[in-house]
mmCIF file with all atom_site columns, C-alpha atoms in Angstrom:
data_model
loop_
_atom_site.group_PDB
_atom_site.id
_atom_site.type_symbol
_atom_site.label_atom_id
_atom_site.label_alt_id
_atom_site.label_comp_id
_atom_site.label_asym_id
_atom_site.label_entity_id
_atom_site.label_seq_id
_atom_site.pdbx_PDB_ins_code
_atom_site.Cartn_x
_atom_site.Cartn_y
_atom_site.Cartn_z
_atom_site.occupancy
_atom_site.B_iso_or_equiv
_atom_site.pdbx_formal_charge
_atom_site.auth_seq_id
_atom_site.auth_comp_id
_atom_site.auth_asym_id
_atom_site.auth_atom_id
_atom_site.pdbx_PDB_model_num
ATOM 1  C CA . UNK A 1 1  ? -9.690  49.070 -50.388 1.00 97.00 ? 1  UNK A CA 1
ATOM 2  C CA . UNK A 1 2  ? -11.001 48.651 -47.126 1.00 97.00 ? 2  UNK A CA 1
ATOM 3  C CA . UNK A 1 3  ? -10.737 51.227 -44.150 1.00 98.00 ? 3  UNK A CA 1
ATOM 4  C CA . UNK A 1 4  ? -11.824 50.776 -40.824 1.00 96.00 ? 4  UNK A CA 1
ATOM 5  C CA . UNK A 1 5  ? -11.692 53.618 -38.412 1.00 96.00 ? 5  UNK A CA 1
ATOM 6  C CA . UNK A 1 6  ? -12.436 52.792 -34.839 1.00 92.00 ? 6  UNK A CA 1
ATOM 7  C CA . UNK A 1 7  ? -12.519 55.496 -31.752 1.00 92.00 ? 7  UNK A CA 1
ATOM 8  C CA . UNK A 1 8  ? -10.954 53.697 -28.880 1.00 86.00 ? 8  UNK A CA 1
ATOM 9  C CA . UNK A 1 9  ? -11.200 54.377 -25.515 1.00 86.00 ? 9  UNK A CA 1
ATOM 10 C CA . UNK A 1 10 ? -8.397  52.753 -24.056 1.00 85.00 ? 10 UNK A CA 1
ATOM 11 C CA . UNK A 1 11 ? -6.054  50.781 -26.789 1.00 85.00 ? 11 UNK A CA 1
ATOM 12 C CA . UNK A 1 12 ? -4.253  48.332 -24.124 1.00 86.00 ? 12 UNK A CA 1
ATOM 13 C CA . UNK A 1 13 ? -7.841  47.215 -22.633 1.00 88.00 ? 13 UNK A CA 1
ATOM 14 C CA . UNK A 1 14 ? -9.640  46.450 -26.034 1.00 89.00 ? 14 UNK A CA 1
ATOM 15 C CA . UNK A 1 15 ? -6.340  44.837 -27.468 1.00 92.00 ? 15 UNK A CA 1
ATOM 16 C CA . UNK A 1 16 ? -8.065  41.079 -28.070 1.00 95.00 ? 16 UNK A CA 1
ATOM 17 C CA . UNK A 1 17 ? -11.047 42.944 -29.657 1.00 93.00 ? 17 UNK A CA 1
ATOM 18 C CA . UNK A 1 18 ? -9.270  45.199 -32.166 1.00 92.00 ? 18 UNK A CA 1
ATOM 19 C CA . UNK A 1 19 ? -6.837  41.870 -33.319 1.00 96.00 ? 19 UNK A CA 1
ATOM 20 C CA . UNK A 1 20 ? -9.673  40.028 -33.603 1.00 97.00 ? 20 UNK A CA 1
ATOM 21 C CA . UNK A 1 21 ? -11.238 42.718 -35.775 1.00 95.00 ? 21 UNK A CA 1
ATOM 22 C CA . UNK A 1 22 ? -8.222  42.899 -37.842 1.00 96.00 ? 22 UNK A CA 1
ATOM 23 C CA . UNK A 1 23 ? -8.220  38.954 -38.688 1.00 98.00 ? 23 UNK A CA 1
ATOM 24 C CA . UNK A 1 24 ? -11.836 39.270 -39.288 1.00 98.00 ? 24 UNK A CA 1
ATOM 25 C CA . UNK A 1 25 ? -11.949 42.264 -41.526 1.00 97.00 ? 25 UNK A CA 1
ATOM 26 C CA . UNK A 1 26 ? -8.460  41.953 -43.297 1.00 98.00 ? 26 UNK A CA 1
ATOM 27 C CA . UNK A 1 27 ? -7.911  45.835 -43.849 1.00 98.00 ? 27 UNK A CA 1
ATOM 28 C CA . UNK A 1 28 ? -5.801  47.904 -45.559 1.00 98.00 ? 28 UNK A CA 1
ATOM 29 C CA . UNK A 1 29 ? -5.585  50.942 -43.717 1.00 98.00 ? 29 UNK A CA 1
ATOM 30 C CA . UNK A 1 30 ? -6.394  51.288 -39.874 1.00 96.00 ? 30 UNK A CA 1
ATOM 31 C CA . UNK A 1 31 ? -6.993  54.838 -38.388 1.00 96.00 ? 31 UNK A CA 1
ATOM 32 C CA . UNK A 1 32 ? -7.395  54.667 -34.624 1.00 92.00 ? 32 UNK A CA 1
ATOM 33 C CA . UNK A 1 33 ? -8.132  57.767 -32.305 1.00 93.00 ? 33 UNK A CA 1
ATOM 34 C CA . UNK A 1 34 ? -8.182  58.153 -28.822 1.00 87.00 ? 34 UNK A CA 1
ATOM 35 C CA . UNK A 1 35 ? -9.854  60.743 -27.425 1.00 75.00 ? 35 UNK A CA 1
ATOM 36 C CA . UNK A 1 36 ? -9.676  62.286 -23.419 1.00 70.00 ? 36 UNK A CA 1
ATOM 37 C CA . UNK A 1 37 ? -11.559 65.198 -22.441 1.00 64.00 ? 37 UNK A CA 1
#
């Protein structure tokens, strides 16, 4: 199973990167955070 986990700073502005990372990686779960302070 593979799980990638990625803290984003801004979803919309790293869109090409993460799809791109998807295709590449092919995984099965994706946990994505976001995190303002």
């Amino acid at each position: 199973m593979r799980v990638i986990s990625w803290n984003v700073n801004s979803v919309r502005a790293r869109l090409p990167r993460l799809l791109a990372l998807l295709r590449r990686h092919e995984p099965d779960v994706v946990c994505l955070q976001e995190t303002k302070v």
